[in-house]
Amino acid sequence: MTSRTVYLFCSAAPPVFEVAAVVESLQERGWDVCLGLTPAAASWIEESLSGLATLTGHPVLSRYKRPGEPDEWPAPEVILFAPVTFDTVNSWALGLTSAFVVGVAAEAIGKGIPIVAMPCVNAAYVQHPQFERSIEVLRTAQVRVLHGGDAGFVPNRPGEQPPEGYPWRLALDAVEAAVGT
């Protein structure tokens, strides 16, 4: 039985299709994984949700619980939000919490829970002035945002996938570093 819990939150971007392998990698590193998805991400991988719940041992969540319902997951030691899309980065930074995972991540800032986020956006989106402002807001709130250069995801041209793939290893290593392991 593992004693460290990580919340893995994913937005609807192509790397979400790799989430089972990411869960397994986290488990190999000794993490108990709770998987949360934006509604769009849940719809993208709908056929896999039952298997992912079995793999994690927890329900996969994409909606808020009703008032009075108990929490279905243990408390996290750290949150990994990857892939996180343009829309989700901006919603989170602006405090727009209509999506469950955004609400939990926003609240985690106030609770002092370490958060690692790695965007998955194309180079056209990052030209929008709000994106860099949102990244800065999250970084100021002590979120470790892995974006650009060797530090994380490097935006690709619209419609293209980076030839080296999404840098999941950087995100997983950052989770370990966030909790000092």
JSON list of C-alpha atoms in Angstrom, two decimals:
[
{"chain": "A", "resi": 1, "resn": "MET", "atom": "CA", "xyz": [0.00, 0.00, 0.00]},
{"chain": "A", "resi": 2, "resn": "THR", "atom": "CA", "xyz": [1.42, 3.35, -1.01]},
{"chain": "A", "resi": 3, "resn": "SER", "atom": "CA", "xyz": [1.28, 6.28, 1.35]},
{"chain": "A", "resi": 4, "resn": "ARG", "atom": "CA", "xyz": [1.84, 9.13, -1.13]},
{"chain": "A", "resi": 5, "resn": "THR", "atom": "CA", "xyz": [-1.14, 10.38, -3.12]},
{"chain": "A", "resi": 6, "resn": "VAL", "atom": "CA", "xyz": [-0.93, 12.39, -6.31]},
{"chain": "A", "resi": 7, "resn": "TYR", "atom": "CA", "xyz": [-3.88, 13.89, -8.12]},
{"chain": "A", "resi": 8, "resn": "LEU", "atom": "CA", "xyz": [-3.28, 13.62, -11.87]},
{"chain": "A", "resi": 9, "resn": "PHE", "atom": "CA", "xyz": [-5.47, 16.15, -13.68]},
{"chain": "A", "resi": 10, "resn": "CYS", "atom": "CA", "xyz": [-5.75, 16.22, -17.47]},
{"chain": "A", "resi": 11, "resn": "SER", "atom": "CA", "xyz": [-7.31, 18.56, -20.01]},
{"chain": "A", "resi": 12, "resn": "ALA", "atom": "CA", "xyz": [-8.43, 17.57, -23.52]},
{"chain": "A", "resi": 13, "resn": "ALA", "atom": "CA", "xyz": [-5.16, 17.57, -25.45]},
{"chain": "A", "resi": 14, "resn": "PRO", "atom": "CA", "xyz": [-3.60, 14.65, -27.37]},
{"chain": "A", "resi": 15, "resn": "PRO", "atom": "CA", "xyz": [-1.32, 13.52, -24.48]},
{"chain": "A", "resi": 16, "resn": "VAL", "atom": "CA", "xyz": [-4.45, 12.57, -22.50]},
{"chain": "A", "resi": 17, "resn": "PHE", "atom": "CA", "xyz": [-4.54, 9.41, -24.63]},
{"chain": "A", "resi": 18, "resn": "GLU", "atom": "CA", "xyz": [-1.31, 8.34, -22.86]},
{"chain": "A", "resi": 19, "resn": "VAL", "atom": "CA", "xyz": [-2.77, 8.68, -19.37]},
{"chain": "A", "resi": 20, "resn": "ALA", "atom": "CA", "xyz": [-2.81, 4.94, -18.54]},
{"chain": "A", "resi": 21, "resn": "ALA", "atom": "CA", "xyz": [0.95, 4.70, -19.10]},
{"chain": "A", "resi": 22, "resn": "VAL", "atom": "CA", "xyz": [1.45, 7.86, -16.99]},
{"chain": "A", "resi": 23, "resn": "VAL", "atom": "CA", "xyz": [-0.62, 6.36, -14.16]},
{"chain": "A", "resi": 24, "resn": "GLU", "atom": "CA", "xyz": [1.50, 3.22, -14.31]},
{"chain": "A", "resi": 25, "resn": "SER", "atom": "CA", "xyz": [4.72, 5.28, -14.25]},
{"chain": "A", "resi": 26, "resn": "LEU", "atom": "CA", "xyz": [3.53, 7.18, -11.20]},
{"chain": "A", "resi": 27, "resn": "GLN", "atom": "CA", "xyz": [2.56, 3.92, -9.49]},
{"chain": "A", "resi": 28, "resn": "GLU", "atom": "CA", "xyz": [6.01, 2.51, -10.24]},
{"chain": "A", "resi": 29, "resn": "ARG", "atom": "CA", "xyz": [7.41, 5.54, -8.42]},
{"chain": "A", "resi": 30, "resn": "GLY", "atom": "CA", "xyz": [5.29, 4.66, -5.37]},
{"chain": "A", "resi": 31, "resn": "TRP", "atom": "CA", "xyz": [2.32, 6.98, -5.87]},
{"chain": "A", "resi": 32, "resn": "ASP", "atom": "CA", "xyz": [-1.34, 6.31, -5.24]},
{"chain": "A", "resi": 33, "resn": "VAL", "atom": "CA", "xyz": [-2.93, 8.05, -8.25]},
{"chain": "A", "resi": 34, "resn": "CYS", "atom": "CA", "xyz": [-6.33, 9.74, -8.35]},
{"chain": "A", "resi": 35, "resn": "LEU", "atom": "CA", "xyz": [-7.31, 10.75, -11.89]},
{"chain": "A", "resi": 36, "resn": "GLY", "atom": "CA", "xyz": [-9.37, 13.87, -12.60]},
{"chain": "A", "resi": 37, "resn": "LEU", "atom": "CA", "xyz": [-10.37, 15.10, -16.04]},
{"chain": "A", "resi": 38, "resn": "THR", "atom": "CA", "xyz": [-11.95, 18.14, -17.60]},
{"chain": "A", "resi": 39, "resn": "PRO", "atom": "CA", "xyz": [-15.36, 17.24, -19.07]},
{"chain": "A", "resi": 40, "resn": "ALA", "atom": "CA", "xyz": [-13.89, 17.38, -22.59]},
{"chain": "A", "resi": 41, "resn": "ALA", "atom": "CA", "xyz": [-10.99, 15.09, -21.64]},
{"chain": "A", "resi": 42, "resn": "ALA", "atom": "CA", "xyz": [-13.44, 12.64, -20.05]},
{"chain": "A", "resi": 43, "resn": "SER", "atom": "CA", "xyz": [-15.43, 12.56, -23.27]},
{"chain": "A", "resi": 44, "resn": "TRP", "atom": "CA", "xyz": [-12.28, 11.99, -25.35]},
{"chain": "A", "resi": 45, "resn": "ILE", "atom": "CA", "xyz": [-11.29, 8.88, -23.37]},
{"chain": "A", "resi": 46, "resn": "GLU", "atom": "CA", "xyz": [-14.78, 7.80, -22.31]},
{"chain": "A", "resi": 47, "resn": "GLU", "atom": "CA", "xyz": [-14.22, 4.18, -23.39]},
{"chain": "A", "resi": 48, "resn": "SER", "atom": "CA", "xyz": [-11.20, 3.94, -21.07]},
{"chain": "A", "resi": 49, "resn": "LEU", "atom": "CA", "xyz": [-12.72, 5.42, -17.90]},
{"chain": "A", "resi": 50, "resn": "SER", "atom": "CA", "xyz": [-13.73, 2.10, -16.34]},
{"chain": "A", "resi": 51, "resn": "GLY", "atom": "CA", "xyz": [-10.30, 0.59, -16.96]},
{"chain": "A", "resi": 52, "resn": "LEU", "atom": "CA", "xyz": [-8.60, 3.69, -15.59]},
{"chain": "A", "resi": 53, "resn": "ALA", "atom": "CA", "xyz": [-10.71, 3.47, -12.43]},
{"chain": "A", "resi": 54, "resn": "THR", "atom": "CA", "xyz": [-9.60, -0.13, -12.04]},
{"chain": "A", "resi": 55, "resn": "LEU", "atom": "CA", "xyz": [-5.98, 0.80, -12.69]},
{"chain": "A", "resi": 56, "resn": "THR", "atom": "CA", "xyz": [-5.98, 3.61, -10.10]},
{"chain": "A", "resi": 57, "resn": "GLY", "atom": "CA", "xyz": [-8.28, 1.93, -7.59]},
{"chain": "A", "resi": 58, "resn": "HIS", "atom": "CA", "xyz": [-10.29, 5.18, -7.41]},
{"chain": "A", "resi": 59, "resn": "PRO", "atom": "CA", "xyz": [-13.20, 6.59, -9.38]},
{"chain": "A", "resi": 60, "resn": "VAL", "atom": "CA", "xyz": [-12.14, 8.83, -12.26]},
{"chain": "A", "resi": 61, "resn": "LEU", "atom": "CA", "xyz": [-13.74, 12.21, -11.58]},
{"chain": "A", "resi": 62, "resn": "SER", "atom": "CA", "xyz": [-14.72, 14.96, -13.99]},
{"chain": "A", "resi": 63, "resn": "ARG", "atom": "CA", "xyz": [-17.56, 16.65, -12.12]},
{"chain": "A", "resi": 64, "resn": "TYR", "atom": "CA", "xyz": [-18.03, 18.20, -8.72]},
{"chain": "A", "resi": 65, "resn": "LYS", "atom": "CA", "xyz": [-19.65, 16.05, -6.04]},
{"chain": "A", "resi": 66, "resn": "ARG", "atom": "CA", "xyz": [-23.02, 17.09, -4.68]},
{"chain": "A", "resi": 67, "resn": "PRO", "atom": "CA", "xyz": [-23.17, 18.93, -1.35]},
{"chain": "A", "resi": 68, "resn": "GLY", "atom": "CA", "xyz": [-23.04, 16.47, 1.52]},
{"chain": "A", "resi": 69, "resn": "GLU", "atom": "CA", "xyz": [-21.45, 13.66, -0.49]},
{"chain": "A", "resi": 70, "resn": "PRO", "atom": "CA", "xyz": [-18.21, 12.32, 1.00]},
{"chain": "A", "resi": 71, "resn": "ASP", "atom": "CA", "xyz": [-14.86, 12.82, -0.70]},
{"chain": "A", "resi": 72, "resn": "GLU", "atom": "CA", "xyz": [-14.04, 9.83, -2.88]},
{"chain": "A", "resi": 73, "resn": "TRP", "atom": "CA", "xyz": [-10.29, 10.32, -2.86]},
{"chain": "A", "resi": 74, "resn": "PRO", "atom": "CA", "xyz": [-7.65, 10.57, -0.14]},
{"chain": "A", "resi": 75, "resn": "ALA", "atom": "CA", "xyz": [-6.00, 13.98, 0.34]},
{"chain": "A", "resi": 76, "resn": "PRO", "atom": "CA", "xyz": [-3.15, 14.67, -2.08]},
{"chain": "A", "resi": 77, "resn": "GLU", "atom": "CA", "xyz": [0.47, 15.27, -1.28]},
{"chain": "A", "resi": 78, "resn": "VAL", "atom": "CA", "xyz": [0.92, 16.90, -4.71]},
{"chain": "A", "resi": 79, "resn": "ILE", "atom": "CA", "xyz": [-1.10, 17.66, -7.85]},
{"chain": "A", "resi": 80, "resn": "LEU", "atom": "CA", "xyz": [0.13, 17.16, -11.41]},
{"chain": "A", "resi": 81, "resn": "PHE", "atom": "CA", "xyz": [-1.96, 19.02, -13.99]},
{"chain": "A", "resi": 82, "resn": "ALA", "atom": "CA", "xyz": [-0.84, 17.79, -17.40]},
{"chain": "A", "resi": 83, "resn": "PRO", "atom": "CA", "xyz": [-1.67, 18.19, -20.16]},
{"chain": "A", "resi": 84, "resn": "VAL", "atom": "CA", "xyz": [-3.22, 21.56, -19.35]},
{"chain": "A", "resi": 85, "resn": "THR", "atom": "CA", "xyz": [-4.72, 23.42, -22.31]},
{"chain": "A", "resi": 86, "resn": "PHE", "atom": "CA", "xyz": [-4.88, 27.10, -23.22]},
{"chain": "A", "resi": 87, "resn": "ASP", "atom": "CA", "xyz": [-8.48, 27.31, -21.98]},
{"chain": "A", "resi": 88, "resn": "THR", "atom": "CA", "xyz": [-7.71, 25.54, -18.72]},
{"chain": "A", "resi": 89, "resn": "VAL", "atom": "CA", "xyz": [-4.58, 27.60, -17.98]},
{"chain": "A", "resi": 90, "resn": "ASN", "atom": "CA", "xyz": [-6.53, 30.81, -18.46]},
{"chain": "A", "resi": 91, "resn": "SER", "atom": "CA", "xyz": [-9.59, 29.63, -16.52]},
{"chain": "A", "resi": 92, "resn": "TRP", "atom": "CA", "xyz": [-7.42, 28.52, -13.61]},
{"chain": "A", "resi": 93, "resn": "ALA", "atom": "CA", "xyz": [-5.40, 31.75, -13.51]},
{"chain": "A", "resi": 94, "resn": "LEU", "atom": "CA", "xyz": [-8.57, 33.82, -13.66]},
{"chain": "A", "resi": 95, "resn": "GLY", "atom": "CA", "xyz": [-10.26, 31.78, -10.93]},
{"chain": "A", "resi": 96, "resn": "LEU", "atom": "CA", "xyz": [-13.00, 30.47, -13.24]},
{"chain": "A", "resi": 97, "resn": "THR", "atom": "CA", "xyz": [-13.75, 27.15, -11.59]},
{"chain": "A", "resi": 98, "resn": "SER", "atom": "CA", "xyz": [-16.68, 25.66, -13.50]},
{"chain": "A", "resi": 99, "resn": "ALA", "atom": "CA", "xyz": [-14.56, 22.55, -14.22]},
{"chain": "A", "resi": 100, "resn": "PHE", "atom": "CA", "xyz": [-13.98, 20.24, -11.24]},
{"chain": "A", "resi": 101, "resn": "VAL", "atom": "CA", "xyz": [-10.23, 19.86, -11.79]},
{"chain": "A", "resi": 102, "resn": "VAL", "atom": "CA", "xyz": [-9.77, 23.62, -12.13]},
{"chain": "A", "resi": 103, "resn": "GLY", "atom": "CA", "xyz": [-11.69, 24.19, -8.91]},
{"chain": "A", "resi": 104, "resn": "VAL", "atom": "CA", "xyz": [-9.62, 21.65, -7.00]},
{"chain": "A", "resi": 105, "resn": "ALA", "atom": "CA", "xyz": [-6.38, 23.10, -8.39]},
{"chain": "A", "resi": 106, "resn": "ALA", "atom": "CA", "xyz": [-7.45, 26.65, -7.53]},
{"chain": "A", "resi": 107, "resn": "GLU", "atom": "CA", "xyz": [-8.32, 25.62, -3.98]},
{"chain": "A", "resi": 108, "resn": "ALA", "atom": "CA", "xyz": [-5.06, 23.69, -3.65]},
{"chain": "A", "resi": 109, "resn": "ILE", "atom": "CA", "xyz": [-3.14, 26.94, -4.12]},
{"chain": "A", "resi": 110, "resn": "GLY", "atom": "CA", "xyz": [-4.82, 28.30, -0.99]},
{"chain": "A", "resi": 111, "resn": "LYS", "atom": "CA", "xyz": [-4.21, 25.07, 0.90]},
{"chain": "A", "resi": 112, "resn": "GLY", "atom": "CA", "xyz": [-0.49, 25.12, 0.09]},
{"chain": "A", "resi": 113, "resn": "ILE", "atom": "CA", "xyz": [-0.55, 21.81, -1.78]},
{"chain": "A", "resi": 114, "resn": "PRO", "atom": "CA", "xyz": [2.37, 21.63, -4.23]},
{"chain": "A", "resi": 115, "resn": "ILE", "atom": "CA", "xyz": [1.21, 21.78, -7.84]},
{"chain": "A", "resi": 116, "resn": "VAL", "atom": "CA", "xyz": [3.11, 21.00, -11.03]},
{"chain": "A", "resi": 117, "resn": "ALA", "atom": "CA", "xyz": [1.49, 22.03, -14.31]},
{"chain": "A", "resi": 118, "resn": "MET", "atom": "CA", "xyz": [2.67, 21.40, -17.85]},
{"chain": "A", "resi": 119, "resn": "PRO", "atom": "CA", "xyz": [0.79, 23.10, -20.67]},
{"chain": "A", "resi": 120, "resn": "CYS", "atom": "CA", "xyz": [0.06, 21.51, -24.02]},
{"chain": "A", "resi": 121, "resn": "VAL", "atom": "CA", "xyz": [-0.67, 24.39, -26.38]},
{"chain": "A", "resi": 122, "resn": "ASN", "atom": "CA", "xyz": [0.34, 25.27, -29.88]},
{"chain": "A", "resi": 123, "resn": "ALA", "atom": "CA", "xyz": [2.53, 28.21, -30.86]},
{"chain": "A", "resi": 124, "resn": "ALA", "atom": "CA", "xyz": [-0.44, 30.23, -32.11]},
{"chain": "A", "resi": 125, "resn": "TYR", "atom": "CA", "xyz": [-2.19, 30.09, -28.75]},
{"chain": "A", "resi": 126, "resn": "VAL", "atom": "CA", "xyz": [0.87, 31.25, -26.84]},
{"chain": "A", "resi": 127, "resn": "GLN", "atom": "CA", "xyz": [0.87, 34.44, -28.92]},
{"chain": "A", "resi": 128, "resn": "HIS", "atom": "CA", "xyz": [-2.36, 35.48, -27.22]},
{"chain": "A", "resi": 129, "resn": "PRO", "atom": "CA", "xyz": [-1.41, 38.04, -24.53]},
{"chain": "A", "resi": 130, "resn": "GLN", "atom": "CA", "xyz": [-3.53, 36.39, -21.83]},
{"chain": "A", "resi": 131, "resn": "PHE", "atom": "CA", "xyz": [-1.56, 33.15, -21.94]},
{"chain": "A", "resi": 132, "resn": "GLU", "atom": "CA", "xyz": [1.72, 34.55, -20.62]},
{"chain": "A", "resi": 133, "resn": "ARG", "atom": "CA", "xyz": [-0.17, 36.62, -18.04]},
{"chain": "A", "resi": 134, "resn": "SER", "atom": "CA", "xyz": [-1.91, 33.45, -16.86]},
{"chain": "A", "resi": 135, "resn": "ILE", "atom": "CA", "xyz": [1.37, 31.53, -16.65]},
{"chain": "A", "resi": 136, "resn": "GLU", "atom": "CA", "xyz": [2.82, 34.36, -14.56]},
{"chain": "A", "resi": 137, "resn": "VAL", "atom": "CA", "xyz": [-0.23, 34.43, -12.26]},
{"chain": "A", "resi": 138, "resn": "LEU", "atom": "CA", "xyz": [0.11, 30.69, -11.64]},
{"chain": "A", "resi": 139, "resn": "ARG", "atom": "CA", "xyz": [3.85, 30.92, -11.04]},
{"chain": "A", "resi": 140, "resn": "THR", "atom": "CA", "xyz": [3.30, 33.81, -8.62]},
{"chain": "A", "resi": 141, "resn": "ALA", "atom": "CA", "xyz": [0.86, 31.53, -6.78]},
{"chain": "A", "resi": 142, "resn": "GLN", "atom": "CA", "xyz": [3.71, 29.00, -6.38]},
{"chain": "A", "resi": 143, "resn": "VAL", "atom": "CA", "xyz": [2.52, 26.63, -9.12]},
{"chain": "A", "resi": 144, "resn": "ARG", "atom": "CA", "xyz": [5.52, 25.08, -10.86]},
{"chain": "A", "resi": 145, "resn": "VAL", "atom": "CA", "xyz": [4.65, 25.61, -14.52]},
{"chain": "A", "resi": 146, "resn": "LEU", "atom": "CA", "xyz": [6.79, 23.56, -16.91]},
{"chain": "A", "resi": 147, "resn": "HIS", "atom": "CA", "xyz": [6.62, 25.65, -20.05]},
{"chain": "A", "resi": 148, "resn": "GLY", "atom": "CA", "xyz": [9.26, 26.43, -22.64]},
{"chain": "A", "resi": 149, "resn": "GLY", "atom": "CA", "xyz": [12.88, 25.51, -23.21]},
{"chain": "A", "resi": 150, "resn": "ASP", "atom": "CA", "xyz": [14.36, 22.60, -21.30]},
{"chain": "A", "resi": 151, "resn": "ALA", "atom": "CA", "xyz": [11.96, 23.26, -18.43]},
{"chain": "A", "resi": 152, "resn": "GLY", "atom": "CA", "xyz": [8.91, 21.66, -20.03]},
{"chain": "A", "resi": 153, "resn": "PHE", "atom": "CA", "xyz": [6.60, 21.60, -22.99]},
{"chain": "A", "resi": 154, "resn": "VAL", "atom": "CA", "xyz": [7.72, 23.60, -26.02]},
{"chain": "A", "resi": 155, "resn": "PRO", "atom": "CA", "xyz": [4.77, 24.74, -28.14]},
{"chain": "A", "resi": 156, "resn": "ASN", "atom": "CA", "xyz": [4.48, 23.24, -31.59]},
{"chain": "A", "resi": 157, "resn": "ARG", "atom": "CA", "xyz": [2.98, 24.69, -34.76]},
{"chain": "A", "resi": 158, "resn": "PRO", "atom": "CA", "xyz": [-0.82, 24.36, -35.04]},
{"chain": "A", "resi": 159, "resn": "GLY", "atom": "CA", "xyz": [-1.82, 20.90, -36.19]},
{"chain": "A", "resi": 160, "resn": "GLU", "atom": "CA", "xyz": [1.57, 19.35, -35.53]},
{"chain": "A", "resi": 161, "resn": "GLN", "atom": "CA", "xyz": [2.77, 17.13, -32.72]},
{"chain": "A", "resi": 162, "resn": "PRO", "atom": "CA", "xyz": [6.26, 17.62, -31.32]},
{"chain": "A", "resi": 163, "resn": "PRO", "atom": "CA", "xyz": [8.51, 14.92, -32.82]},
{"chain": "A", "resi": 164, "resn": "GLU", "atom": "CA", "xyz": [9.85, 14.01, -29.37]},
{"chain": "A", "resi": 165, "resn": "GLY", "atom": "CA", "xyz": [6.35, 13.72, -27.92]},
{"chain": "A", "resi": 166, "resn": "TYR", "atom": "CA", "xyz": [4.94, 15.24, -24.78]},
{"chain": "A", "resi": 167, "resn": "PRO", "atom": "CA", "xyz": [7.68, 15.40, -22.10]},
{"chain": "A", "resi": 168, "resn": "TRP", "atom": "CA", "xyz": [5.92, 13.35, -19.43]},
{"chain": "A", "resi": 169, "resn": "ARG", "atom": "CA", "xyz": [9.24, 12.41, -17.80]},
{"chain": "A", "resi": 170, "resn": "LEU", "atom": "CA", "xyz": [9.90, 16.07, -16.96]},
{"chain": "A", "resi": 171, "resn": "ALA", "atom": "CA", "xyz": [6.48, 16.31, -15.32]},
{"chain": "A", "resi": 172, "resn": "LEU", "atom": "CA", "xyz": [6.96, 13.12, -13.30]},
{"chain": "A", "resi": 173, "resn": "ASP", "atom": "CA", "xyz": [10.41, 14.22, -12.15]},
{"chain": "A", "resi": 174, "resn": "ALA", "atom": "CA", "xyz": [8.97, 17.61, -11.13]},
{"chain": "A", "resi": 175, "resn": "VAL", "atom": "CA", "xyz": [6.34, 15.84, -9.01]},
{"chain": "A", "resi": 176, "resn": "GLU", "atom": "CA", "xyz": [9.09, 14.05, -7.13]},
{"chain": "A", "resi": 177, "resn": "ALA", "atom": "CA", "xyz": [11.04, 17.30, -6.72]},
{"chain": "A", "resi": 178, "resn": "ALA", "atom": "CA", "xyz": [7.93, 19.13, -5.47]},
{"chain": "A", "resi": 179, "resn": "VAL", "atom": "CA", "xyz": [7.75, 16.85, -2.45]},
{"chain": "A", "resi": 180, "resn": "GLY", "atom": "CA", "xyz": [11.48, 16.47, -1.96]},
{"chain": "A", "resi": 181, "resn": "THR", "atom": "CA", "xyz": [11.96, 12.87, -3.07]}
]
